[in-house]
């Protein structure tokens, strides 16, 4: 499939042929959803924690004698039914991550790329470079391209001036091609790829 290549100024810069194996798949929502769930679960901190009865600072002595009081038989004031006692079955520090096969993760990325192309939300730019780190100039270029909510993927290294200029623009993320992922592709309206990024992705999925 051929797609027009744009410059940052919004002008045409020829065409590029995209691989059907990477950009031409019929998007499957189930695979994309599996990858997104895997990413979010891996990202979750899991640092929530409450103190159990072994961790609260209270006396461990028996509250009152076992028999003869007419009250229920209790031992420690650390038990969860008492004010100041430990929490029963509370959350503990743990990892929420789970395994997902590498092939499924790769397939999910290809389906996400294909979904953006099918939705006509994919733009190819010849080069992501700025002469100077001026946010105002870059914001003007984005307005010309119609970018208000976008993920921009550069080559192996993102141009320093371009990254600095884009840093202050809201709803715009800039990543090198190694950092491309399904969740970030879906959370932004438009996907912008440099020619170097397209070549790297097609080489990766050969």
Coordinates of C-alpha atoms in Angstrom, one line a residue:
X1 CA 0.0 0.0 0.0
X2 CA 1.3 3.4 -1.0
X3 CA 1.0 6.4 1.3
X4 CA 2.0 10.1 0.7
X5 CA 5.0 11.3 2.7
X6 CA 4.7 14.8 4.2
X7 CA 7.2 17.3 5.4
X8 CA 6.8 19.0 8.7
X9 CA 5.7 22.1 6.8
X10 CA 2.8 20.1 5.4
X11 CA 4.1 19.7 1.8
X12 CA 4.2 16.5 -0.2
X13 CA 7.5 14.7 -0.3
X14 CA 6.8 11.7 -2.5
X15 CA 5.2 8.4 -1.6
X16 CA 6.2 5.3 0.4
X17 CA 5.2 1.7 0.0
X18 CA 4.0 0.1 3.3
X19 CA 4.3 -3.6 4.0
X20 CA 1.0 -5.4 4.2
X21 CA 2.5 -7.7 6.8
X22 CA 2.9 -4.8 9.1
X23 CA 0.3 -2.2 8.1
X24 CA -2.2 -4.2 6.1
X25 CA -3.7 -6.6 8.6
X26 CA -7.4 -6.9 9.5
X27 CA -7.3 -5.4 13.0
X28 CA -8.3 -7.8 15.8
X29 CA -9.6 -6.1 18.9
X30 CA -9.1 -9.1 21.1
X31 CA -5.4 -9.3 20.4
X32 CA -5.0 -5.5 20.9
X33 CA -7.0 -5.7 24.1
X34 CA -4.8 -8.5 25.5
X35 CA -1.6 -6.5 24.9
X36 CA -3.1 -3.4 26.5
X37 CA -4.1 -5.3 29.6
X38 CA -0.6 -6.8 29.8
X39 CA 1.0 -3.4 29.5
X40 CA -1.3 -1.8 32.1
X41 CA -0.9 -4.7 34.5
X42 CA 2.9 -4.6 34.2
X43 CA 2.8 -0.8 34.8
X44 CA 0.7 -1.1 38.0
X45 CA 2.9 -0.4 41.1
X46 CA 1.2 -2.8 43.5
X47 CA 2.6 -1.0 46.5
X48 CA -0.7 -0.8 48.4
X49 CA -0.3 -2.3 51.9
X50 CA -2.1 -2.6 55.2
X51 CA -0.8 -4.0 58.5
X52 CA -1.9 -7.5 59.6
X53 CA -2.3 -8.6 63.2
X54 CA 1.4 -9.6 63.3
X55 CA 2.5 -6.0 62.4
X56 CA 0.4 -3.7 64.5
X57 CA 1.9 -2.2 67.6
X58 CA -0.3 -3.5 70.5
X59 CA 0.3 -5.7 73.5
X60 CA 0.1 -9.4 72.8
X61 CA -1.0 -10.3 76.3
X62 CA -4.4 -12.0 76.9
X63 CA -7.1 -9.4 77.3
X64 CA -8.8 -11.1 80.3
X65 CA -9.2 -14.5 81.8
X66 CA -10.6 -17.3 79.7
X67 CA -13.6 -18.2 81.8
X68 CA -16.0 -16.7 84.3
X69 CA -16.4 -13.2 82.8
X70 CA -19.5 -14.0 80.8
X71 CA -17.8 -12.5 77.7
X72 CA -16.6 -14.0 74.5
X73 CA -13.2 -15.8 74.6
X74 CA -10.6 -13.4 73.3
X75 CA -6.8 -13.6 73.4
X76 CA -5.0 -10.7 71.6
X77 CA -6.1 -7.1 71.1
X78 CA -4.3 -7.2 67.8
X79 CA -7.2 -9.3 66.3
X80 CA -9.0 -7.6 63.4
X81 CA -12.4 -7.2 65.2
X82 CA -10.9 -4.7 67.7
X83 CA -10.3 -1.0 67.1
X84 CA -6.5 -0.6 66.4
X85 CA -6.2 -4.3 65.4
X86 CA -4.6 -5.6 62.3
X87 CA -6.5 -5.7 59.0
X88 CA -7.8 -9.1 58.0
X89 CA -7.0 -10.2 54.4
X90 CA -5.8 -6.7 53.5
X91 CA -3.8 -5.8 50.4
X92 CA -0.1 -6.7 50.3
X93 CA 2.8 -5.5 48.2
X94 CA 2.8 -7.6 45.0
X95 CA 3.4 -7.6 41.3
X96 CA 0.3 -7.4 39.1
X97 CA 2.3 -8.5 36.0
X98 CA 1.5 -11.6 34.1
X99 CA 3.2 -13.4 31.1
X100 CA 2.2 -12.8 27.5
X101 CA 3.9 -14.6 24.7
X102 CA 6.4 -12.5 22.7
X103 CA 4.6 -13.5 19.4
X104 CA 1.3 -12.2 20.7
X105 CA 2.9 -8.9 21.8
X106 CA 4.5 -8.5 18.3
X107 CA 1.2 -9.3 16.6
X108 CA -0.7 -6.8 18.8
X109 CA 1.7 -4.1 17.7
X110 CA 1.2 -4.9 14.0
X111 CA -2.6 -4.9 14.5
X112 CA -2.5 -1.5 16.2
X113 CA -0.4 -0.1 13.3
X114 CA -2.9 -1.6 10.8
X115 CA -5.8 -0.1 12.8
X116 CA -4.4 3.4 12.6
X117 CA -3.8 3.1 8.8
X118 CA -7.4 1.7 8.3
X119 CA -8.8 4.6 10.4
X120 CA -6.8 7.1 8.2
X121 CA -5.0 8.3 11.4
X122 CA -1.5 7.5 10.2
X123 CA 0.9 10.2 8.8
X124 CA 4.3 9.5 7.4
X125 CA 6.9 12.4 7.7
X126 CA 10.1 12.4 5.8
X127 CA 12.3 13.7 8.7
X128 CA 11.6 14.7 12.3
X129 CA 14.3 17.4 12.7
X130 CA 14.1 21.0 13.8
X131 CA 16.7 23.7 13.1
X132 CA 16.1 25.2 16.6
X133 CA 14.3 24.2 19.7
X134 CA 11.3 26.6 19.3
X135 CA 8.0 25.3 20.5
X136 CA 6.0 28.0 18.7
X137 CA 7.5 27.1 15.3
X138 CA 6.8 23.4 15.8
X139 CA 3.3 24.0 17.1
X140 CA 2.6 25.9 13.9
X141 CA 3.9 22.9 11.8
X142 CA 1.6 20.6 13.8
X143 CA -1.3 22.9 13.2
X144 CA -0.6 22.7 9.4
X145 CA -0.6 18.9 9.6
X146 CA -3.8 18.9 11.7
X147 CA -2.1 17.4 14.7
X148 CA -3.8 18.1 18.0
X149 CA -3.5 14.7 19.7
X150 CA -0.6 12.6 18.4
X151 CA 2.1 10.1 19.1
X152 CA 5.2 10.8 17.1
X153 CA 7.8 8.1 16.5
X154 CA 11.2 8.9 15.2
X155 CA 14.2 6.8 14.2
X156 CA 16.7 5.1 16.5
X157 CA 17.5 8.5 18.0
X158 CA 15.1 11.5 18.2
X159 CA 16.5 14.9 17.1
X160 CA 17.3 16.8 20.3
X161 CA 15.8 20.1 19.1
X162 CA 12.6 18.4 17.9
X163 CA 12.2 16.6 21.2
X164 CA 12.8 19.8 23.2
X165 CA 10.4 21.8 21.1
X166 CA 7.6 19.1 21.3
X167 CA 8.0 18.7 25.0
X168 CA 5.8 21.6 25.9
X169 CA 3.0 20.9 23.4
X170 CA 0.0 19.3 25.2
X171 CA -1.3 15.9 24.0
X172 CA 1.8 15.2 22.0
X173 CA 4.2 12.4 22.8
X174 CA 7.6 11.8 21.1
X175 CA 9.3 8.4 21.3
X176 CA 12.2 6.7 19.4
X177 CA 11.1 3.7 17.4
X178 CA 12.4 1.3 20.1
X179 CA 9.8 2.7 22.5
X180 CA 6.7 2.2 20.2
X181 CA 4.0 0.3 22.0
X182 CA 0.3 -0.6 21.6
X183 CA -1.1 1.4 24.6
X184 CA 0.6 4.7 23.5
X185 CA -0.6 4.2 19.9
X186 CA -4.2 3.8 21.0
X187 CA -4.3 6.6 23.6
X188 CA -3.4 9.2 21.0
X189 CA -5.6 10.2 18.1
X190 CA -3.0 10.3 15.3
X191 CA 0.2 8.2 14.8
X192 CA 3.1 10.0 13.1
X193 CA 6.0 7.9 11.8
X194 CA 9.2 9.1 10.3
X195 CA 10.5 7.3 7.2
X196 CA 13.3 5.9 9.4
X197 CA 10.7 4.5 11.8
X198 CA 8.8 2.8 9.0
X199 CA 12.0 1.2 7.8
X200 CA 12.9 0.0 11.3
X201 CA 9.5 -1.5 11.9
X202 CA 9.4 -3.3 8.6
X203 CA 12.9 -4.6 9.2
X204 CA 11.8 -5.7 12.8
X205 CA 8.8 -7.7 11.5
X206 CA 10.4 -9.4 8.5

